[in-house]
PDB file of C-alpha atoms in Angstrom:
ATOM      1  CA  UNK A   1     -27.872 -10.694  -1.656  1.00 86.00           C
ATOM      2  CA  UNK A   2     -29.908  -8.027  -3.463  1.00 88.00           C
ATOM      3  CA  UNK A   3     -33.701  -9.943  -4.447  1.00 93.00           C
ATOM      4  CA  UNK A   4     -34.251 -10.464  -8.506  1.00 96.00           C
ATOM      5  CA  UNK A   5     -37.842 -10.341  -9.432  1.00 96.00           C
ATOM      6  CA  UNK A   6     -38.828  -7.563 -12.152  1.00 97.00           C
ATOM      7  CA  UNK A   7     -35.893  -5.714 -14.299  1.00 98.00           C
ATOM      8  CA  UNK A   8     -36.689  -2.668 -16.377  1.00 98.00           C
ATOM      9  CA  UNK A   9     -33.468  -0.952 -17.619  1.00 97.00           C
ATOM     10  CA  UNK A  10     -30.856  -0.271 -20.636  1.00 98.00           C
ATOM     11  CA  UNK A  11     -29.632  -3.304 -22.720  1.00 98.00           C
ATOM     12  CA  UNK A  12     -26.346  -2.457 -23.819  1.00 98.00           C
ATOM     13  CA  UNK A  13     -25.058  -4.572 -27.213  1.00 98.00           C
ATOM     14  CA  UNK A  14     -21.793  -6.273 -27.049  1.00 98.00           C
ATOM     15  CA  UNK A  15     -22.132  -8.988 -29.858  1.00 97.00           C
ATOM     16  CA  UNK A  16     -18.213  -9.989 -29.056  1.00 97.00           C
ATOM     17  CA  UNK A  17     -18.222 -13.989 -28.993  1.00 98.00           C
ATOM     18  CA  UNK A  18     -15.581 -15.891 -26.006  1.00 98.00           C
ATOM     19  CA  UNK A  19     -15.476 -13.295 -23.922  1.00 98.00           C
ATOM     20  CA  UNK A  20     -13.588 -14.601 -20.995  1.00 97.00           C
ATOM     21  CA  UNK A  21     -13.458 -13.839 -17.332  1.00 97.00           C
ATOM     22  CA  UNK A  22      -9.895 -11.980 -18.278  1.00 96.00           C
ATOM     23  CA  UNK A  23     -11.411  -9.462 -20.446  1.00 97.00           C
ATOM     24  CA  UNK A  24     -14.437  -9.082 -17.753  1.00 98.00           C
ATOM     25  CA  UNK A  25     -11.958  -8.373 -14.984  1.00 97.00           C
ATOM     26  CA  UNK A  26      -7.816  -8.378 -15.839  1.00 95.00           C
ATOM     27  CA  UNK A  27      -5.876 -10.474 -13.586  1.00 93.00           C
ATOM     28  CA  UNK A  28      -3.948  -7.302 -11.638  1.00 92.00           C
ATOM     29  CA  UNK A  29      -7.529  -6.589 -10.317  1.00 92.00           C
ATOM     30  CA  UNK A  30      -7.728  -9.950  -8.718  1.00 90.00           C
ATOM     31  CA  UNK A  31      -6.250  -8.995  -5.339  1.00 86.00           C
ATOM     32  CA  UNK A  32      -9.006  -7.938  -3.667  1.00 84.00           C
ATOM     33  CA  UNK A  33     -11.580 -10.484  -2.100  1.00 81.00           C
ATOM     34  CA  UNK A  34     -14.175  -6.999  -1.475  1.00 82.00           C
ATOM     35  CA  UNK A  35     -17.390  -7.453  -4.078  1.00 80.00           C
ATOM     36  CA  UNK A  36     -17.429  -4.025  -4.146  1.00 86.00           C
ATOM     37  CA  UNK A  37     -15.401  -1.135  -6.113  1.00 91.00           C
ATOM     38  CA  UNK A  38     -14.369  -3.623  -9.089  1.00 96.00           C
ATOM     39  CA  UNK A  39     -17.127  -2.064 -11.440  1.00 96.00           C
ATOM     40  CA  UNK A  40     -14.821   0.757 -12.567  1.00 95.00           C
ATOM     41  CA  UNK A  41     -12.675  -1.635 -13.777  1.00 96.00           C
ATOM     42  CA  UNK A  42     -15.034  -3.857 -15.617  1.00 98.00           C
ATOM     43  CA  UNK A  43     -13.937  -4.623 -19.092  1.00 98.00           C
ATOM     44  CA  UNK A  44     -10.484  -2.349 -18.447  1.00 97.00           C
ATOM     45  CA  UNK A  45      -8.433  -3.546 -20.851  1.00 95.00           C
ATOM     46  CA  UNK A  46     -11.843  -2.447 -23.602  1.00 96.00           C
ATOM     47  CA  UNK A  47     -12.975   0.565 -21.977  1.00 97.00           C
ATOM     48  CA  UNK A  48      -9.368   2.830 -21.300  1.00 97.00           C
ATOM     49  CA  UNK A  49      -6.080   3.629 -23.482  1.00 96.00           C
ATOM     50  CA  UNK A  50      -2.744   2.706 -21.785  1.00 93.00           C
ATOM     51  CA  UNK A  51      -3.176   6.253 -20.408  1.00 95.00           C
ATOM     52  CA  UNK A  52      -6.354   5.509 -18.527  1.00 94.00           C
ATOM     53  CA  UNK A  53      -8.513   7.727 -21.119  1.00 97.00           C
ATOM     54  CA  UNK A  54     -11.897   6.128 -21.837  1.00 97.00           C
ATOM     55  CA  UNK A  55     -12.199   4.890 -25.678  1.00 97.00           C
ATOM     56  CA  UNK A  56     -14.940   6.456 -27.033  1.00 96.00           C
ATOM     57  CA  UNK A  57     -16.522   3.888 -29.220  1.00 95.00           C
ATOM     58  CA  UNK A  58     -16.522   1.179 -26.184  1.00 98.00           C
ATOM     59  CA  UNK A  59     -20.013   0.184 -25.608  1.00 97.00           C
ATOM     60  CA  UNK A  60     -19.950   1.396 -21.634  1.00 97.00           C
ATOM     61  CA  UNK A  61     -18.350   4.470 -22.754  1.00 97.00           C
ATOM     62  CA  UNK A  62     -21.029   5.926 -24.907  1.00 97.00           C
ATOM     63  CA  UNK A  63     -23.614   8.308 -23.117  1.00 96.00           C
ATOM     64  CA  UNK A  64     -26.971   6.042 -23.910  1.00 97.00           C
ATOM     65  CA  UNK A  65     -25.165   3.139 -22.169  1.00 97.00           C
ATOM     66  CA  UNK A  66     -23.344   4.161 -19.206  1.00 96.00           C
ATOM     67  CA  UNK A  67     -26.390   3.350 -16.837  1.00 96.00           C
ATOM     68  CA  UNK A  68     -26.779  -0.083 -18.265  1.00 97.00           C
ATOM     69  CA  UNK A  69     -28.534  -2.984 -16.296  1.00 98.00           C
ATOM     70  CA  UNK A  70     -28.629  -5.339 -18.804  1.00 98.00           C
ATOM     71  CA  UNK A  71     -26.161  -7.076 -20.829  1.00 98.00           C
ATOM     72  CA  UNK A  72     -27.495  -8.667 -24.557  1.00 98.00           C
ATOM     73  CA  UNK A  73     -23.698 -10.282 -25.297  1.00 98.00           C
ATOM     74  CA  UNK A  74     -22.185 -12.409 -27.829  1.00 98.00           C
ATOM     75  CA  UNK A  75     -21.911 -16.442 -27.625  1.00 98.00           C
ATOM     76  CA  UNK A  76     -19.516 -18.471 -25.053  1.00 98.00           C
ATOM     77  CA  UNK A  77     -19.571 -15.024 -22.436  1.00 98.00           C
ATOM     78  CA  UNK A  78     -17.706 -16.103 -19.297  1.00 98.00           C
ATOM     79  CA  UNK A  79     -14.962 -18.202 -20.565  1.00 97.00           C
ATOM     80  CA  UNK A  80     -11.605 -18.469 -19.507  1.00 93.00           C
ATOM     81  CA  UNK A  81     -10.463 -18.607 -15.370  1.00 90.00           C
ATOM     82  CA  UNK A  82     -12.956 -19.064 -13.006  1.00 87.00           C
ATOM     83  CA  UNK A  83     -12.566 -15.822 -11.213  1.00 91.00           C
ATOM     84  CA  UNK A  84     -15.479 -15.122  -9.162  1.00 93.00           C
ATOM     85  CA  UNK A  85     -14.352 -11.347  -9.538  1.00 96.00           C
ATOM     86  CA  UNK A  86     -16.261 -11.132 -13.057  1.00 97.00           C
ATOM     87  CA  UNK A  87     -19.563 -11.546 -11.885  1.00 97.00           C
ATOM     88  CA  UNK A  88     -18.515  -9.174  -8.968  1.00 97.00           C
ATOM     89  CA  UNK A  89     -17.550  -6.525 -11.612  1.00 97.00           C
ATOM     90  CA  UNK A  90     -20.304  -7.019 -13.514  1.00 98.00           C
ATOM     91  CA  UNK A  91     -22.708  -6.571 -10.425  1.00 97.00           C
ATOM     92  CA  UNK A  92     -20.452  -3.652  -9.434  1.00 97.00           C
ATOM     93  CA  UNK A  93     -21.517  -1.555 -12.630  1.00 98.00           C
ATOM     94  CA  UNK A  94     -24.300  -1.873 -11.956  1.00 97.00           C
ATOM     95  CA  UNK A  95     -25.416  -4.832 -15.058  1.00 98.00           C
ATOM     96  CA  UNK A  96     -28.328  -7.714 -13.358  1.00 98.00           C
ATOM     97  CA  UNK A  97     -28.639  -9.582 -16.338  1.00 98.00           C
ATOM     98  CA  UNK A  98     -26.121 -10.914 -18.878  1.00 98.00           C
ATOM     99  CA  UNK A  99     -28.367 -12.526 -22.033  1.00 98.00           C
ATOM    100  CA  UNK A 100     -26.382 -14.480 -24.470  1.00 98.00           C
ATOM    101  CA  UNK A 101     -26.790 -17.579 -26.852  1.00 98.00           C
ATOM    102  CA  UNK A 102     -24.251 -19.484 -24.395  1.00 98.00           C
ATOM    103  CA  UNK A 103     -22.267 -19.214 -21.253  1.00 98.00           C
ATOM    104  CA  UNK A 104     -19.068 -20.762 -19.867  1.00 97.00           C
ATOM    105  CA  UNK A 105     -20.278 -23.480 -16.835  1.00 96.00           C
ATOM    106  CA  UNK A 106     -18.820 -21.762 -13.883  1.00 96.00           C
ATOM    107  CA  UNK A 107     -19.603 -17.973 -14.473  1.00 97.00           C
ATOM    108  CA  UNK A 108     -22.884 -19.042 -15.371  1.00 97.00           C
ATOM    109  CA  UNK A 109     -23.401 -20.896 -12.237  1.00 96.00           C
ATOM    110  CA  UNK A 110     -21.292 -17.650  -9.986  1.00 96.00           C
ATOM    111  CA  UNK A 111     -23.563 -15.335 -11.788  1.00 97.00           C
ATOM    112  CA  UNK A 112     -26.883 -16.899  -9.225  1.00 96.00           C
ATOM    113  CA  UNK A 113     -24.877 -17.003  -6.361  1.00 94.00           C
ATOM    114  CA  UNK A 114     -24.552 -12.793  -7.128  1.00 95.00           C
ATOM    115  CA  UNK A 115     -27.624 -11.590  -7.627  1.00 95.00           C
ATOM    116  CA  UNK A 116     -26.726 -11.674 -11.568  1.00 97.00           C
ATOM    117  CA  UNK A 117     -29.585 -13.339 -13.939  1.00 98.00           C
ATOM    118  CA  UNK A 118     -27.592 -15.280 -16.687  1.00 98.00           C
ATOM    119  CA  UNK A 119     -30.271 -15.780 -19.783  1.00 98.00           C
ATOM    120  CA  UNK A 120     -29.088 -18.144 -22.167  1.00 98.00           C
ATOM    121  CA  UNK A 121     -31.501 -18.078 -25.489  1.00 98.00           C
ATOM    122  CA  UNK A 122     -31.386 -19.024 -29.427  1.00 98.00           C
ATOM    123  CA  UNK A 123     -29.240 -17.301 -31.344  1.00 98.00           C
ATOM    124  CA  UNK A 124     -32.347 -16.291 -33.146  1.00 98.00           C
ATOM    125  CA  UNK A 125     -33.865 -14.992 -30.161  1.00 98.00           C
ATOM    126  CA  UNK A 126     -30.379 -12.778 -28.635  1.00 98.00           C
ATOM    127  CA  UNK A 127     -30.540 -11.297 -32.099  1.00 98.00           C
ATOM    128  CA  UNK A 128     -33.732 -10.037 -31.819  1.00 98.00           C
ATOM    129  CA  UNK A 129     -32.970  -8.251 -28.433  1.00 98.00           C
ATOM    130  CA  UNK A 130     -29.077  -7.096 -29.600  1.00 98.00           C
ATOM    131  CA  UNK A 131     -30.949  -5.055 -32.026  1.00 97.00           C
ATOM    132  CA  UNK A 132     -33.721  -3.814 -29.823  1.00 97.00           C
ATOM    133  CA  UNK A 133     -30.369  -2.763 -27.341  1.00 98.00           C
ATOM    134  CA  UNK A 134     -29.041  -1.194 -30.415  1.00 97.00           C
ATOM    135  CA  UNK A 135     -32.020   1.687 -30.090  1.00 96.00           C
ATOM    136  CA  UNK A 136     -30.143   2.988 -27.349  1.00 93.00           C
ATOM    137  CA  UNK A 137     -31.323   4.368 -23.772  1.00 88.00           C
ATOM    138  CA  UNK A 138     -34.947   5.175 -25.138  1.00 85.00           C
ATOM    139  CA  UNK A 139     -35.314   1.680 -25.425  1.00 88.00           C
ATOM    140  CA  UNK A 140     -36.115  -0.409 -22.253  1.00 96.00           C
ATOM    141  CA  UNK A 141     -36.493  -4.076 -21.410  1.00 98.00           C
ATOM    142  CA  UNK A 142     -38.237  -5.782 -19.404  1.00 98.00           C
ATOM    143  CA  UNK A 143     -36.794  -8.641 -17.683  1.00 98.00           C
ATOM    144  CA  UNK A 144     -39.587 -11.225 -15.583  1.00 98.00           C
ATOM    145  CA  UNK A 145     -37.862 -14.054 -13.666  1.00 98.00           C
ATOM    146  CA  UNK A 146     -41.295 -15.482 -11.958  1.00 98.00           C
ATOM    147  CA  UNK A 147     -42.759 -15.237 -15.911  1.00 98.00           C
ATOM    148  CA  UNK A 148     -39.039 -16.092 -16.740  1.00 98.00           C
ATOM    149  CA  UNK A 149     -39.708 -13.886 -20.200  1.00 98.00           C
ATOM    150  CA  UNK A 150     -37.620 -11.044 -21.709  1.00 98.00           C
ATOM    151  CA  UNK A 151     -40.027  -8.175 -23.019  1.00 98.00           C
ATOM    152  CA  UNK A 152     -38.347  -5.908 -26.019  1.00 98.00           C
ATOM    153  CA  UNK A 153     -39.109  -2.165 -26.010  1.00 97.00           C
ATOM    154  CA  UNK A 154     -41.591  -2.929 -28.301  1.00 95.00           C
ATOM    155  CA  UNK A 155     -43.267  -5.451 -26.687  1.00 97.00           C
ATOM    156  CA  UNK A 156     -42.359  -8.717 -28.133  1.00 98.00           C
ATOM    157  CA  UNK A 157     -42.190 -11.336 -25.776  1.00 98.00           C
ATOM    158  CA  UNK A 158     -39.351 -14.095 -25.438  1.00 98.00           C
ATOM    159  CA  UNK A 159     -39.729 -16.605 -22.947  1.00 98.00           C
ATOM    160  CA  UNK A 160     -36.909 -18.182 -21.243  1.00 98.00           C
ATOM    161  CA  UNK A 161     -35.604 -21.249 -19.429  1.00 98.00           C
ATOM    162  CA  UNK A 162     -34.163 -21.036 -15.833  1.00 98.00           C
ATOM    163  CA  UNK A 163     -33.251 -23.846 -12.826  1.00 97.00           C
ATOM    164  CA  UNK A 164     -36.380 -23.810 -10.767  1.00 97.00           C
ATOM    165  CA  UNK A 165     -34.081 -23.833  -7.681  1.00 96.00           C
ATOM    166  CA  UNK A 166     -32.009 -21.362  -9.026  1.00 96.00           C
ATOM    167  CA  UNK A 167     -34.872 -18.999  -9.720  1.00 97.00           C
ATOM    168  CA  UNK A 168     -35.912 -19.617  -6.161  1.00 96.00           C
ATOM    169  CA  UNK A 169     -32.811 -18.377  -5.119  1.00 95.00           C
ATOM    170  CA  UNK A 170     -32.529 -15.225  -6.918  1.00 97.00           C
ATOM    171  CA  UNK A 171     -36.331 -14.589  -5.817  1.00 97.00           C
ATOM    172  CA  UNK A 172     -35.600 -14.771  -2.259  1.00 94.00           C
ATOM    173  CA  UNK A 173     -32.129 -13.178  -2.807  1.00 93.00           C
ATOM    174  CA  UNK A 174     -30.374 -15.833  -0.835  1.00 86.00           C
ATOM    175  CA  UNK A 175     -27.089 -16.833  -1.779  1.00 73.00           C
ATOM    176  CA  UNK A 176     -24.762 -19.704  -0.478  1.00 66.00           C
ATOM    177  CA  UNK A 177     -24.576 -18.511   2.973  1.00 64.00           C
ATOM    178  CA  UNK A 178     -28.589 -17.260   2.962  1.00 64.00           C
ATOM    179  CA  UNK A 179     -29.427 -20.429   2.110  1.00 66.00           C
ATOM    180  CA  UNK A 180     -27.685 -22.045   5.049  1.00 63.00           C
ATOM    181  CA  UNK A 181     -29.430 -19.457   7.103  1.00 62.00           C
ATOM    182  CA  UNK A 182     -32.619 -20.113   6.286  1.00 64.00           C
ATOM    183  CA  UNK A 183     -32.198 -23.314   7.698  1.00 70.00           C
ATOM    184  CA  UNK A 184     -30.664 -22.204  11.049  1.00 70.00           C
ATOM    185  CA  UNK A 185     -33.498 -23.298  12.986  1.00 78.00           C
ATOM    186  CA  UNK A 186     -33.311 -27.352  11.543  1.00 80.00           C
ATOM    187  CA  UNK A 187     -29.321 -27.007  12.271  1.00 78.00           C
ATOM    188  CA  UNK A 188     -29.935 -25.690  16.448  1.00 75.00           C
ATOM    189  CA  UNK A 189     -32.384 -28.807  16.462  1.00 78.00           C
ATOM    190  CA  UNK A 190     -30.086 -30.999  15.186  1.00 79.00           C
ATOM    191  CA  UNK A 191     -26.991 -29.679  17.133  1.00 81.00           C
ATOM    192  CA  UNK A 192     -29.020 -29.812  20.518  1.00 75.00           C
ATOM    193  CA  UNK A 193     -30.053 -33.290  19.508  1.00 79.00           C
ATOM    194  CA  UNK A 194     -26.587 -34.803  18.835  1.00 82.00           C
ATOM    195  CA  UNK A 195     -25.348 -32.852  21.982  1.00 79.00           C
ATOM    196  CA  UNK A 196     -27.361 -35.143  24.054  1.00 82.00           C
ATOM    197  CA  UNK A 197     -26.964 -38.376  21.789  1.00 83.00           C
ATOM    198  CA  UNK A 198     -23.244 -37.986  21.521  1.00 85.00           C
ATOM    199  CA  UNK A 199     -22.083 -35.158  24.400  1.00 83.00           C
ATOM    200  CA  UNK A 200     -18.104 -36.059  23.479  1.00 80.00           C
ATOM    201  CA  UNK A 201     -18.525 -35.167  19.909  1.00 71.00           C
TER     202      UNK A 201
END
């Protein structure tokens, strides 16, 4: 998993509230279990006609967003399913941080485990930055996981809570497996122990 330390990028606005895991990713793009090629399709059912022709007043769509990195969204993002293929999407656009006044439990939690930093802040606080996004591509923030603060593009500073573990994680870009990795040499130890303390197990 890609290492999150230091973000500077796009912040597109999408001030939509309950945006669930359905409109992230529609269920007939499910059937792959690749992470990859499912950021074309993020947001389908928002970003194309019935024909497959891009709306023009989607977020994504516009010109000033379409290299977006970060995500200032509305409250309750990530509701719905469970589908671990919305963080996947998201990632696959290209978006490392979704900020939002609240997020449903298990996207929030399968955002970590893909390189995705989930910022949940005051309502106060995501307004300030959904109009800072608003500027469009000229204006850039800054995201800081060790500071854990969001910088706007003109330099206001909002600080922000995150799982010390968690943060850890996203630091050292380890995910589920990585972090069973990083403990391979405690798990040979043990095995070659309990292969001489129990050799029928």
């Amino acid at each position: 998993m890609d290492k999150f330390t230091k973000l500077t990028g796009i912040a597109a606005p999408m001030p939509q509230v309950n945006v669930d895991t359905d409109m992230i990713i529609p269920k007939q793009f499910l059937k792959t279990i690749k992470r990859s090629g499912l950021g074309v399709n993020l947001f389908d059912e928002m970003r194309y006609d019935r024909d497959g022709n891009e709306i023009a007043d989607f977020v994504l769509n516009k010109p000033q967003y379409r290299e977006s990195e970060i995500l200032v969204a509305g409250d309750n993002f990530g509701c719905g399913s469970s589908r671990e293929h919305a963080p996947w999407a998201i990632k696959d656009f290209g978006i490392r941080c979704v900020i939002a006044p609240s997020f449903a439990d298990i996207f929030y939690n399968n955002c970590f485990k893909n390189g995705i930093l989930p910022i949940a802040l005051p309502q106060e606080a995501v307004d300030v930055l959904m109009k800072d996004a608003e500027k469009g591509s000229n204006a850039r923030m800054t995201i800081d996981l060790e500071a854990q603060t969001v910088t706007t593009s003109d330099g206001e500073v909002i600080p922000f809570e995150v799982d010390s573990f968690k943060k850890h994680c996203l630091l050292e870009g380890l995910d589920d497996i990585g972090q069973t990795l990083s403990k391979v040499a405690s798990i040979d130890t043990y095995e070659a122990k309990t292969a001489q303390e129990r050799p029928w197990v």
